Short mmCIF file of C-alpha atoms in Angstrom, two decimals:
data_model
loop_
_atom_site.label_atom_id
_atom_site.label_comp_id
_atom_site.label_asym_id
_atom_site.label_seq_id
_atom_site.Cartn_x
_atom_site.Cartn_y
_atom_site.Cartn_z
CA MET A 416 3.56 -63.72 -9.62
CA MET A 417 4.53 -61.97 -12.81
CA GLY A 418 1.21 -60.15 -13.00
CA ARG A 419 1.39 -59.00 -9.45
CA ARG A 420 4.88 -57.66 -9.81
CA TYR A 421 3.86 -55.83 -12.94
CA PHE A 422 1.00 -54.11 -11.16
CA LYS A 423 3.13 -53.32 -8.17
CA GLY A 424 5.74 -51.64 -10.34
CA ARG A 425 3.05 -49.73 -12.16
CA ASN A 426 1.61 -48.53 -8.89
CA ASN A 427 5.00 -47.40 -7.67
CA LEU A 428 5.42 -45.40 -10.83
CA LEU A 429 2.02 -43.82 -10.31
CA THR A 430 2.86 -43.04 -6.71
CA ILE A 431 6.10 -41.35 -7.72
CA GLY A 432 4.29 -39.42 -10.47
CA ALA A 433 1.60 -38.25 -8.07
CA GLY A 434 4.23 -37.30 -5.50
CA VAL A 435 6.14 -35.21 -8.04
CA LEU A 436 2.95 -33.46 -9.20
CA ILE A 437 1.85 -32.63 -5.67
CA THR A 438 5.31 -31.38 -4.74
CA LEU A 439 5.47 -29.15 -7.83
CA LEU A 440 2.03 -27.70 -7.09
CA VAL A 441 2.89 -27.01 -3.45
CA ILE A 442 6.17 -25.33 -4.46
CA PHE A 443 4.30 -23.28 -7.07
CA ILE A 444 1.84 -21.96 -4.48
CA ILE A 445 4.23 -21.52 -1.58
CA THR A 446 7.12 -19.81 -3.43
CA PRO A 447 5.34 -16.45 -4.02
CA ILE A 448 4.22 -16.41 -0.38
CA LEU A 449 7.79 -17.07 0.79
CA GLY A 450 8.97 -14.40 -1.65
CA LEU A 451 6.72 -11.87 0.04
CA PHE A 452 7.88 -12.81 3.55
CA SER A 453 11.53 -12.76 2.44
CA ARG A 454 11.37 -9.08 1.47
CA ILE A 455 10.48 -7.71 4.88
CA THR A 456 11.96 -8.13 8.34
CA PHE A 457 9.78 -8.47 11.43
CA ASP A 458 10.89 -5.02 12.64
CA GLN A 459 10.02 -3.40 9.31
CA PHE A 460 6.65 -5.14 9.45
CA ILE A 461 5.93 -3.78 12.92
CA ALA A 462 7.14 -0.31 11.91
CA SER A 463 4.87 -0.32 8.85
CA LEU A 464 1.87 -1.28 10.97
CA SER A 465 1.87 2.19 12.50
CA ASP A 466 2.00 3.81 9.06
CA PRO A 467 -1.40 5.57 8.63
CA VAL A 468 -1.74 4.28 5.07
CA VAL A 469 -1.52 0.72 6.44
CA TRP A 470 -3.84 0.92 9.43
CA ASN A 471 -6.35 3.17 7.66
CA ALA A 472 -6.63 0.51 4.97
CA LEU A 473 -6.79 -2.32 7.50
CA VAL A 474 -9.56 -0.68 9.53
CA LEU A 475 -11.52 0.34 6.43
CA SER A 476 -11.24 -3.13 4.90
CA LEU A 477 -12.40 -4.97 8.02
CA PHE A 478 -15.23 -2.45 8.54
CA THR A 479 -16.56 -2.51 4.96
CA ALA A 480 -16.18 -6.27 4.48
CA GLY A 481 -17.88 -6.80 7.85
CA ILE A 482 -20.86 -4.61 6.90
CA SER A 483 -21.06 -6.22 3.44
CA THR A 484 -21.12 -9.70 4.92
CA PHE A 485 -23.75 -8.66 7.49
CA VAL A 486 -26.03 -7.26 4.75
CA ILE A 487 -25.45 -10.34 2.61
CA ILE A 488 -26.46 -12.68 5.46
CA LEU A 489 -29.53 -10.57 6.22
CA VAL A 490 -30.78 -10.48 2.64
CA GLY A 491 -29.21 -13.66 1.31
CA THR A 492 -30.50 -16.13 3.91
CA PRO A 493 -34.23 -15.67 3.15
CA VAL A 494 -33.54 -15.59 -0.60
CA ALA A 495 -31.51 -18.80 -0.40
CA TRP A 496 -34.21 -20.45 1.72
CA ILE A 497 -37.01 -19.47 -0.68
CA ASN A 498 -35.03 -20.64 -3.69
CA ALA A 499 -34.21 -23.93 -1.97
CA ARG A 500 -37.71 -24.74 -0.79
CA HIS A 501 -40.20 -23.02 -3.07
CA ARG A 502 -40.91 -23.03 -6.78
CA TYR A 503 -42.02 -19.80 -8.36
CA PRO A 504 -42.01 -18.47 -11.91
CA GLY A 505 -38.60 -17.04 -12.76
CA ARG A 506 -36.70 -18.86 -10.03
CA GLU A 507 -34.10 -20.13 -12.48
CA ILE A 508 -33.61 -16.60 -13.83
CA VAL A 509 -33.11 -15.25 -10.30
CA ASP A 510 -30.60 -18.02 -9.60
CA THR A 511 -28.66 -17.29 -12.78
CA LEU A 512 -28.57 -13.55 -12.06
CA ILE A 513 -27.29 -14.15 -8.53
CA ASP A 514 -24.44 -16.21 -9.99
CA LEU A 515 -23.52 -13.60 -12.60
CA PRO A 516 -21.05 -11.63 -10.42
CA LEU A 517 -19.07 -14.85 -9.95
CA VAL A 518 -18.02 -14.88 -13.58
CA LEU A 519 -18.22 -11.15 -14.34
CA PRO A 520 -14.80 -9.47 -14.42
CA PRO A 521 -14.63 -7.01 -11.48
CA THR A 522 -13.73 -4.12 -13.78
CA VAL A 523 -16.97 -4.69 -15.66
CA ALA A 524 -18.80 -4.70 -12.34
CA GLY A 525 -17.08 -1.42 -11.39
CA LEU A 526 -18.01 0.34 -14.60
CA ALA A 527 -21.56 -1.03 -14.43
CA LEU A 528 -21.98 0.16 -10.83
CA LEU A 529 -20.72 3.59 -11.86
CA MET A 530 -23.25 3.69 -14.71
CA ALA A 531 -26.00 2.77 -12.22
CA PHE A 532 -25.08 4.63 -9.02
CA GLY A 533 -22.73 7.35 -10.31
CA ARG A 534 -24.23 10.79 -10.29
CA MET A 535 -24.86 10.56 -14.05
CA GLY A 536 -26.08 6.98 -13.61
CA LEU A 537 -29.51 5.40 -13.99
CA ILE A 538 -30.38 5.57 -10.28
CA GLY A 539 -27.56 7.73 -9.01
CA ARG A 540 -28.89 10.84 -10.74
CA PHE A 541 -32.06 10.80 -8.62
CA PHE A 542 -30.06 10.52 -5.43
CA TYR A 543 -27.76 13.26 -6.68
CA ASN A 544 -30.76 15.57 -7.15
CA PHE A 545 -31.44 15.14 -3.44
CA GLY A 546 -27.81 15.94 -2.71
CA ILE A 547 -26.80 12.35 -2.04
CA SER A 548 -23.62 11.05 -3.67
CA ILE A 549 -22.98 7.33 -3.68
CA ALA A 550 -19.96 6.86 -5.96
CA PHE A 551 -16.56 7.63 -4.39
CA THR A 552 -17.79 7.15 -0.83
CA THR A 553 -17.36 4.38 1.73
CA LEU A 554 -20.91 3.33 0.85
CA ALA A 555 -19.70 2.69 -2.72
CA VAL A 556 -16.99 0.39 -1.35
CA ILE A 557 -19.66 -1.62 0.49
CA ILE A 558 -21.96 -1.73 -2.55
CA ALA A 559 -19.11 -3.02 -4.74
CA GLN A 560 -18.22 -5.67 -2.16
CA ILE A 561 -21.82 -6.84 -1.79
CA PHE A 562 -22.19 -7.03 -5.56
CA VAL A 563 -19.17 -9.27 -6.09
CA SER A 564 -19.44 -11.44 -2.97
CA VAL A 565 -23.17 -12.09 -2.56
CA PRO A 566 -23.17 -15.24 -4.76
CA PHE A 567 -20.59 -16.95 -2.54
CA TYR A 568 -22.99 -16.86 0.40
CA ILE A 569 -26.27 -17.54 -1.41
CA ARG A 570 -24.91 -20.55 -3.31
CA GLN A 571 -23.62 -22.12 -0.12
CA ALA A 572 -26.73 -21.27 1.90
CA ARG A 573 -29.06 -22.65 -0.74
CA ALA A 574 -27.07 -25.89 -0.98
CA SER A 575 -27.14 -26.26 2.81
CA PHE A 576 -30.91 -25.77 2.89
CA GLU A 577 -31.41 -28.26 0.06
CA GLN A 578 -29.36 -30.91 1.86
CA LEU A 579 -31.58 -30.59 4.91
CA ASP A 580 -34.41 -33.10 4.90
CA ALA A 581 -37.76 -31.28 4.92
CA MET A 582 -39.06 -33.71 7.54
CA TYR A 583 -37.47 -31.63 10.33
CA GLU A 584 -39.45 -28.52 9.62
CA ASN A 585 -42.55 -30.55 8.71
CA ALA A 586 -42.38 -32.31 12.05
CA ALA A 587 -41.99 -29.04 13.93
CA GLN A 588 -44.87 -27.45 12.06
CA SER A 589 -47.14 -30.46 12.54
CA LEU A 590 -46.52 -30.03 16.27
CA GLY A 591 -47.89 -26.50 15.97
CA SER A 592 -44.77 -24.38 15.50
CA PRO A 593 -45.41 -21.50 13.09
CA PRO A 594 -43.08 -21.22 10.03
CA VAL A 595 -40.89 -18.34 11.16
CA PRO A 596 -40.02 -19.67 14.66
CA THR A 597 -39.50 -23.09 13.05
CA PHE A 598 -36.95 -21.56 10.74
CA PHE A 599 -35.01 -19.97 13.57
CA THR A 600 -35.23 -22.80 16.14
CA VAL A 601 -35.14 -25.89 13.94
CA VAL A 602 -33.71 -25.12 10.50
CA LEU A 603 -30.98 -22.56 11.31
CA PRO A 604 -29.20 -24.63 13.99
CA LEU A 605 -29.04 -27.59 11.60
CA VAL A 606 -27.46 -25.63 8.72
CA LYS A 607 -25.36 -23.27 10.86
CA ALA A 608 -22.00 -24.66 9.73
CA GLY A 609 -22.86 -24.29 6.06
CA LEU A 610 -24.09 -20.72 6.50
CA ILE A 611 -21.01 -19.67 8.47
CA GLY A 612 -18.79 -21.27 5.83
CA GLY A 613 -20.61 -19.34 3.10
CA ALA A 614 -20.36 -16.11 5.09
CA ILE A 615 -16.61 -16.58 5.54
CA MET A 616 -16.14 -17.13 1.80
CA SER A 617 -18.19 -13.96 1.11
CA PHE A 618 -16.16 -12.01 3.64
CA ALA A 619 -12.92 -13.22 2.07
CA ARG A 620 -14.07 -12.20 -1.41
CA ALA A 621 -15.18 -8.78 -0.10
CA LEU A 622 -11.82 -8.30 1.62
CA GLY A 623 -9.96 -9.01 -1.64
CA GLU A 624 -12.18 -6.87 -3.87
CA PHE A 625 -10.09 -4.53 -6.03
CA GLY A 626 -11.29 -3.81 -9.56
CA ALA A 627 -14.86 -2.79 -8.90
CA THR A 628 -13.82 -0.74 -5.88
CA ILE A 629 -11.12 1.34 -7.57
CA MET A 630 -13.45 2.14 -10.47
CA PHE A 631 -16.66 2.80 -8.56
CA ALA A 632 -15.43 4.04 -5.17
CA GLY A 633 -12.13 5.59 -6.23
CA ASN A 634 -8.90 5.55 -4.27
CA PHE A 635 -8.81 7.76 -1.19
CA GLN A 636 -6.95 6.91 1.99
CA GLY A 637 -9.20 6.33 4.99
CA ARG A 638 -12.40 6.63 2.95
CA THR A 639 -12.29 4.23 0.00
CA GLN A 640 -8.72 2.91 -0.05
CA THR A 641 -9.17 -0.68 1.12
CA MET A 642 -6.21 -3.02 1.61
CA PRO A 643 -5.97 -4.22 -2.01
CA LEU A 644 -6.09 -0.60 -3.27
CA ALA A 645 -3.50 0.45 -0.71
CA ILE A 646 -1.26 -2.45 -1.79
CA TYR A 647 -1.51 -1.30 -5.41
CA THR A 648 -0.91 2.37 -4.56
CA THR A 649 1.95 1.92 -2.09
CA MET A 650 3.74 -0.58 -4.32
CA GLN A 651 4.55 2.50 -6.42
CA GLY A 652 6.13 4.41 -3.57
CA ASP A 653 6.48 2.65 -0.23
CA LEU A 654 7.13 -1.03 -0.91
CA ASN A 655 7.30 -1.92 2.80
CA ALA A 656 3.75 -0.72 3.40
CA SER A 657 2.65 -2.72 0.37
CA ILE A 658 4.33 -5.92 1.62
CA THR A 659 3.05 -5.42 5.17
CA LEU A 660 -0.54 -5.20 3.94
CA SER A 661 -0.03 -8.26 1.74
CA VAL A 662 1.35 -10.24 4.67
CA ILE A 663 -1.66 -9.25 6.79
CA LEU A 664 -4.03 -10.38 4.04
CA ILE A 665 -2.22 -13.72 3.72
CA ILE A 666 -2.50 -14.28 7.48
CA ILE A 667 -6.21 -13.42 7.45
CA SER A 668 -6.76 -15.73 4.47
CA PHE A 669 -5.00 -18.59 6.23
CA LEU A 670 -7.08 -18.07 9.36
CA MET A 671 -10.30 -18.08 7.34
CA ILE A 672 -9.38 -21.27 5.50
CA ALA A 673 -8.39 -22.89 8.80
CA VAL A 674 -11.73 -22.01 10.38
CA VAL A 675 -13.67 -23.31 7.39
CA LYS A 676 -11.63 -26.50 7.17
CA PHE A 677 -11.19 -27.53 10.77
CA LYS A 678 -13.86 -25.82 12.83
CA LEU A 679 -16.95 -26.18 10.68
CA ARG A 680 -18.05 -29.79 10.61
CA GLY A 681 -20.77 -30.51 8.12
CA TYR A 682 -19.57 -27.75 5.82
CA THR A 683 -18.75 -28.84 2.32
CA PRO A 684 -17.38 -26.05 0.13
CA ARG A 685 -18.88 -25.90 -3.33
CA MET B 58 -8.41 -47.11 -22.22
CA LYS B 59 -11.17 -44.55 -22.39
CA PHE B 60 -8.87 -41.67 -21.50
CA SER B 61 -5.99 -42.58 -23.76
CA TRP B 62 -6.22 -39.11 -25.36
CA ILE B 63 -5.19 -37.45 -22.10
CA ILE B 64 -1.46 -38.11 -22.41
CA PRO B 65 -0.96 -36.83 -26.00
CA VAL B 66 -3.17 -33.77 -25.31
CA THR B 67 -1.23 -32.99 -22.12
CA ALA B 68 2.06 -33.40 -23.95
CA VAL B 69 0.97 -30.98 -26.68
CA PHE B 70 -0.18 -28.41 -24.08
CA LEU B 71 3.04 -28.68 -22.10
CA ALA B 72 5.09 -28.32 -25.27
CA ALA B 73 3.05 -25.26 -26.24
CA ILE B 74 3.54 -23.68 -22.80
CA LEU B 75 7.29 -24.33 -22.91
CA LEU B 76 7.57 -22.96 -26.42
CA THR B 77 5.69 -19.73 -25.69
CA GLY B 78 7.62 -19.36 -22.45
CA CYS B 79 10.96 -19.65 -24.19
CA THR B 80 10.24 -17.58 -27.25
CA GLY B 81 7.87 -14.98 -25.82
CA ASN B 82 10.44 -12.21 -25.88
CA GLN B 83 11.60 -12.73 -29.41
CA ALA B 84 10.14 -10.78 -32.29
CA GLU B 85 9.85 -12.06 -35.83
CA PRO B 86 13.19 -13.15 -37.30
CA GLY B 87 15.31 -10.17 -38.28
CA LYS B 88 13.17 -7.74 -36.29
CA THR B 89 14.20 -6.04 -33.08
CA GLU B 90 11.52 -5.57 -30.46
CA LEU B 91 12.07 -2.31 -28.62
CA THR B 92 10.15 -1.99 -25.35
CA VAL B 93 9.33 1.59 -24.38
CA PHE B 94 8.02 2.33 -20.89
CA ALA B 95 6.30 5.71 -21.02
CA ALA B 96 4.36 7.98 -18.65
CA ALA B 97 0.60 7.71 -19.14
CA SER B 98 0.44 11.36 -20.26
CA LEU B 99 2.45 10.36 -23.35
CA THR B 100 -0.12 7.78 -24.48
CA GLY B 101 -1.38 9.76 -27.50
CA ALA B 102 1.93 11.21 -28.65
CA LEU B 103 3.95 8.03 -28.29
CA THR B 104 1.37 5.78 -29.94
CA ASP B 105 1.51 8.07 -32.96
CA MET B 106 5.28 8.20 -32.87
CA ALA B 107 5.71 4.42 -32.57
CA GLU B 108 3.58 3.90 -35.65
CA ALA B 109 5.57 6.40 -37.69
CA TYR B 110 8.86 5.00 -36.40
CA GLU B 111 7.97 1.43 -37.35
CA THR B 112 7.11 2.60 -40.87
CA SER B 113 10.45 4.39 -41.32
CA HIS B 114 12.42 1.64 -39.51
CA PRO B 115 11.12 -1.68 -40.86
CA GLY B 116 13.57 -3.67 -38.69
CA VAL B 117 12.09 -2.44 -35.42
CA THR B 118 8.83 -3.21 -33.63
CA ILE B 119 7.92 -0.89 -30.79
CA VAL B 120 6.13 -2.30 -27.78
CA THR B 121 4.73 0.35 -25.45
CA ASN B 122 3.81 0.12 -21.77
CA PHE B 123 1.93 3.15 -20.43
CA ASP B 124 1.44 3.69 -16.70
CA GLY B 125 2.17 6.22 -13.99
CA SER B 126 5.94 6.97 -14.05
CA GLN B 127 6.22 5.80 -10.44
CA ALA B 128 4.65 2.44 -11.38
CA LEU B 129 7.03 2.06 -14.34
CA ARG B 130 9.95 2.87 -12.06
CA THR B 131 8.86 0.11 -9.66
CA GLN B 132 8.52 -2.30 -12.57
CA ILE B 133 12.05 -1.52 -13.81
CA GLU B 134 13.42 -1.84 -10.26
CA GLN B 135 11.81 -5.28 -10.06
CA GLY B 136 13.51 -6.34 -13.30
CA ALA B 137 10.95 -5.62 -16.03
CA SER B 138 12.66 -5.82 -19.41
CA ALA B 139 12.42 -2.28 -20.73
CA ASP B 140 14.74 -0.69 -23.29
CA VAL B 141 13.69 2.95 -23.00
CA PHE B 142 12.06 4.83 -20.12
CA LEU B 143 10.17 8.11 -20.69
CA SER B 144 9.19 9.64 -17.35
CA ALA B 145 6.84 12.54 -16.58
CA ASN B 146 9.17 13.86 -13.89
CA THR B 147 12.85 13.78 -13.17
CA LYS B 148 12.32 12.27 -9.70
CA GLN B 149 11.32 8.81 -10.91
CA LEU B 150 13.93 8.49 -13.67
CA TYR B 151 16.75 9.96 -11.57
CA ALA B 152 15.90 7.48 -8.81
CA LEU B 153 16.64 4.68 -11.29
CA ARG B 154 19.79 6.47 -12.46
CA ASP B 155 21.04 6.74 -8.87
CA GLN B 156 20.63 2.97 -8.47
CA GLY B 157 22.69 2.41 -11.63
CA LEU B 158 19.70 1.14 -13.57
CA MET B 159 19.93 3.71 -16.41
CA GLU B 160 22.60 4.47 -19.02
CA ASN B 161 23.75 7.80 -17.58
CA SER B 162 25.01 9.28 -20.86
CA SER B 163 21.68 8.66 -22.58
CA ILE B 164 19.56 10.70 -20.16
CA GLY B 165 18.13 14.00 -21.35
CA LEU B 166 14.99 16.14 -21.22
CA PHE B 167 12.77 15.81 -24.27
CA ALA B 168 9.50 17.58 -23.40
CA LYS B 169 7.88 20.01 -21.04
CA ASN B 170 4.32 20.29 -19.89
CA LYS B 171 2.15 22.49 -17.72
CA LEU B 172 -0.86 21.71 -15.61
CA ALA B 173 -4.44 22.87 -15.93
CA VAL B 174 -7.78 22.32 -14.26
CA ILE B 175 -10.47 20.62 -16.31
CA THR B 176 -14.18 20.31 -15.63
CA PRO B 177 -16.76 18.31 -17.57
CA ALA B 178 -18.31 20.42 -20.36
CA SER B 179 -21.64 20.25 -18.50
CA ASN B 180 -19.83 21.69 -15.45
CA PRO B 181 -22.00 20.03 -12.77
CA GLY B 182 -19.97 21.57 -9.94
CA ASN B 183 -20.27 25.09 -11.41
CA ILE B 184 -16.51 25.61 -11.33
CA MET B 185 -15.65 28.90 -13.05
CA THR B 186 -12.41 29.92 -11.38
CA LEU B 187 -9.63 28.36 -9.34
CA ASP B 188 -11.29 29.84 -6.22
CA ASP B 189 -14.27 27.54 -6.76
CA LEU B 190 -12.09 24.47 -6.15
CA ALA B 191 -12.05 25.38 -2.45
CA ARG B 192 -15.85 25.49 -2.19
CA PRO B 193 -17.03 22.75 0.20
CA GLY B 194 -18.67 19.81 -1.57
CA THR B 195 -16.70 20.19 -4.78
CA ARG B 196 -15.69 16.78 -6.10
CA LEU B 197 -12.06 17.01 -7.11
CA VAL B 198 -9.84 14.24 -8.51
CA ILE B 199 -6.03 14.45 -8.51
CA GLY B 200 -3.15 11.97 -8.73
CA THR B 201 -1.58 10.12 -5.78
CA LYS B 202 1.47 11.74 -4.17
CA ASP B 203 3.78 9.41 -6.13
CA VAL B 204 2.43 9.81 -9.65
CA PRO B 205 4.06 12.91 -11.21
CA VAL B 206 0.75 14.63 -12.01
CA GLY B 207 -0.31 14.30 -8.36
CA ASP B 208 3.06 15.51 -7.11
CA TYR B 209 2.87 18.57 -9.39
CA ALA B 210 -0.74 19.29 -8.31
CA ARG B 211 0.33 19.31 -4.66
CA GLN B 212 3.20 21.69 -5.48
CA ILE B 213 0.76 24.06 -7.21
CA LEU B 214 -1.76 24.01 -4.37
CA THR B 215 1.03 24.66 -1.86
CA LYS B 216 2.25 27.63 -3.93
CA MET B 217 -1.27 29.04 -4.12
CA GLY B 218 -1.76 28.56 -0.38
CA ASN B 219 1.42 30.52 0.26
CA ASP B 220 0.13 33.42 -1.83
CA THR B 221 -1.95 36.16 -0.22
CA ALA B 222 -4.38 36.13 -3.17
CA TYR B 223 -5.64 32.69 -2.11
CA GLY B 224 -4.53 32.44 1.51
CA PRO B 225 -3.27 29.58 3.62
CA SER B 226 -6.66 27.89 3.99
CA TYR B 227 -6.94 27.47 0.20
CA ASN B 228 -4.57 24.50 0.06
CA SER B 229 -6.29 22.60 2.87
CA SER B 230 -9.83 23.41 1.62
CA VAL B 231 -9.03 22.17 -1.88
CA ARG B 232 -7.29 19.05 -0.57
CA ALA B 233 -10.36 18.32 1.59
CA ASN B 234 -12.45 18.20 -1.60
CA VAL B 235 -10.45 15.37 -3.17
CA ILE B 236 -12.71 12.36 -3.63
CA SER B 237 -10.20 10.08 -5.32
CA GLU B 238 -6.48 9.87 -5.93
CA GLU B 239 -5.65 8.18 -9.22
CA THR B 240 -2.42 6.35 -10.01
CA THR B 241 -2.28 7.74 -13.56
CA VAL B 242 -3.26 11.05 -15.16
CA THR B 243 -5.42 9.09 -17.59
CA GLY B 244 -7.44 7.93 -14.57
CA VAL B 245 -8.04 11.56 -13.56
CA VAL B 246 -9.11 12.49 -17.10
CA ALA B 247 -11.51 9.51 -17.24
CA LYS B 248 -13.29 10.43 -13.98
CA VAL B 249 -13.84 14.00 -15.21
CA GLN B 250 -14.90 12.85 -18.66
CA LEU B 251 -17.50 10.49 -17.13
CA GLY B 252 -18.90 13.50 -15.26
CA GLU B 253 -18.33 11.81 -11.91
CA ALA B 254 -15.86 14.47 -10.78
CA ASP B 255 -16.48 18.24 -10.81
CA ALA B 256 -12.86 18.95 -11.64
CA GLY B 257 -9.46 17.37 -12.08
CA ILE B 258 -5.90 18.63 -12.16
CA VAL B 259 -4.19 17.29 -15.30
CA TYR B 260 -1.56 18.22 -17.87
CA GLU B 261 -2.32 20.74 -20.60
CA SER B 262 -1.31 18.02 -23.06
CA ASP B 263 -4.24 15.88 -21.86
CA ILE B 264 -6.60 18.29 -23.57
CA THR B 265 -6.38 17.08 -27.14
CA PRO B 266 -8.26 18.06 -30.29
CA GLU B 267 -10.29 14.84 -29.93
CA ASN B 268 -11.55 15.43 -26.39
CA ARG B 269 -11.45 19.24 -26.35
CA ASN B 270 -15.26 19.57 -26.55
CA LYS B 271 -15.79 17.31 -23.52
CA PHE B 272 -14.04 19.65 -21.10
CA THR B 273 -13.89 23.22 -19.96
CA VAL B 274 -10.32 24.22 -19.22
CA ILE B 275 -9.32 26.61 -16.46
CA ALA B 276 -5.74 27.75 -16.92
CA ILE B 277 -3.39 27.90 -13.94
CA PRO B 278 -1.37 31.17 -14.02
CA ASP B 279 2.36 30.78 -14.56
CA THR B 280 3.15 32.19 -11.13
CA PHE B 281 1.54 29.11 -9.55
CA ASN B 282 2.00 26.55 -12.31
CA VAL B 283 4.92 24.17 -12.38
CA ILE B 284 6.84 23.18 -15.46
CA ALA B 285 6.76 19.41 -15.73
CA GLU B 286 10.05 18.17 -17.17
CA TYR B 287 10.05 14.87 -19.05
CA PRO B 288 13.38 13.02 -19.10
CA ALA B 289 14.14 9.98 -21.26
CA GLY B 290 16.92 7.44 -21.15
CA VAL B 291 18.09 3.97 -22.11
CA VAL B 292 17.63 1.32 -19.43
CA ALA B 293 20.97 -0.16 -18.32
CA ALA B 294 19.76 -3.75 -18.65
CA SER B 295 18.55 -3.23 -22.23
CA GLN B 296 19.65 -5.81 -24.79
CA HIS B 297 19.09 -3.35 -27.65
CA LYS B 298 21.03 -0.26 -26.63
CA GLU B 299 21.86 0.85 -30.17
CA GLU B 300 18.25 0.67 -31.30
CA ALA B 301 17.15 2.35 -28.07
CA ALA B 302 19.59 5.23 -28.65
CA ALA B 303 18.35 5.54 -32.24
CA PHE B 304 14.77 5.82 -30.98
CA LEU B 305 15.77 8.54 -28.50
CA ALA B 306 17.49 10.40 -31.34
CA TYR B 307 14.22 10.25 -33.27
CA LEU B 308 12.28 11.46 -30.22
CA ASN B 309 14.58 14.48 -29.93
CA GLY B 310 14.73 15.02 -33.68
CA GLU B 311 12.52 17.05 -35.97
CA LEU B 312 9.79 14.40 -36.39
CA GLY B 313 9.63 13.49 -32.72
CA ARG B 314 9.43 17.10 -31.66
CA ALA B 315 6.70 17.80 -34.21
CA THR B 316 4.59 14.96 -32.79
CA LEU B 317 5.14 16.16 -29.22
CA ALA B 318 4.18 19.70 -30.20
CA LYS B 319 1.04 18.41 -31.91
CA TYR B 320 -0.02 16.81 -28.63
CA GLY B 321 0.45 20.02 -26.68
CA PHE B 322 3.87 19.48 -25.16
CA ALA B 323 6.37 22.32 -24.93
CA LEU B 324 9.90 21.54 -26.07
CA PRO B 325 13.07 22.09 -24.07
#
């Protein structure tokens, strides 16, 4: 009796402690979001939507992040598959390099991209000699986004491939299916949820990219001024535009999390 | 009890966080910390001045925050704890004054500046005259419309467009060549210095003895140039108004003016 009561009391204390911690954390995360919504009325929000600085940034952001994610899926899927299924010399080095942008500060990425693709840069100077400028163009925005968000997709894709038992593709191939059709008809459908989850995380990271973009692509409305850059710029002049863009980004982020969490069964974020 | 260290370690961390949080704004005992918000174009001059001021005023530590004047204005509007605000145009500081956020009696002009066009010393865009800025394909960097240096640049280009010597298409051709709009003048200078821009419109004071050999300067004639006026004032919410006023007196005094002149500012 005594022992049981002791444990029960202890558990209650733990429950209360956990409850307090969770409540504090939720308040901590939700307060800034409420703060943002509290500074703009619905009418101001709608009015700001027609502000060119807002919709230019919105269109540019969705366009560039879309292209970035498309390129990442195209290049990243085979790379992730190879790294998951095949051993080759230097695989660990390749894996480590792919992860590097995850921990690299975006400003470092921006300066590095400028030193590589700027017109005085390692590669950029050759393009410049042919009259092609990369830095300070929409292409630079896409390059910066791919650079910072490619690990999100490849990590997830590789993990999904590794979780898949090799017997599926072995069975298909033993029945005479060549490797490439096997990949598309057998492997891809089985890991679809994981790949889509990874693509969404990449897209989200690309959409939020700021530091590398402002340094490598510059800040020009309609050409390189994505939503995060527009938020930073308009905060210094037109606060409503800044808040409107932030609210849009919060809504998009919520939608993406919701899709990943509730629609993609078999997806485990890592 | 394998994890018995968790509670003491957590307690120490929490205590440390609380302590830094509560004492973060206090300087060493007996010292006043004076926070000066200053336009990015003042970076060189004010850094020098703060050092000299701290030497001659041992009771004061100067903390500087350099950014575009429009960004500093937003920060003060949102409650940043500044004591003194040095702006690169009257628009941003007077906007604060009109909201009652400045000490009206403390406001005064302390420096003047002019604008100039700079190109990298290697001159990759082959920019020799102001006419060349309108040549298609020129990579020009200016400030945003809100940062004073960008506002002044737009005024100059408008003036030139209204003049028969350049013609109305000049303004739009030059503006079409802008590849990036920076939120500080230091951002414009950096893009030109890296050689990524063919030209930038900056303050004359941005061309210093240290970086003089990295740029070619094209002067803007006085008929088109604008005189940038730098006002300073004490922030109404300042906790150190006396010290702030003393610093402004120094800024407007012989030593302050000498430093400003050394960095290429004109004096009112």
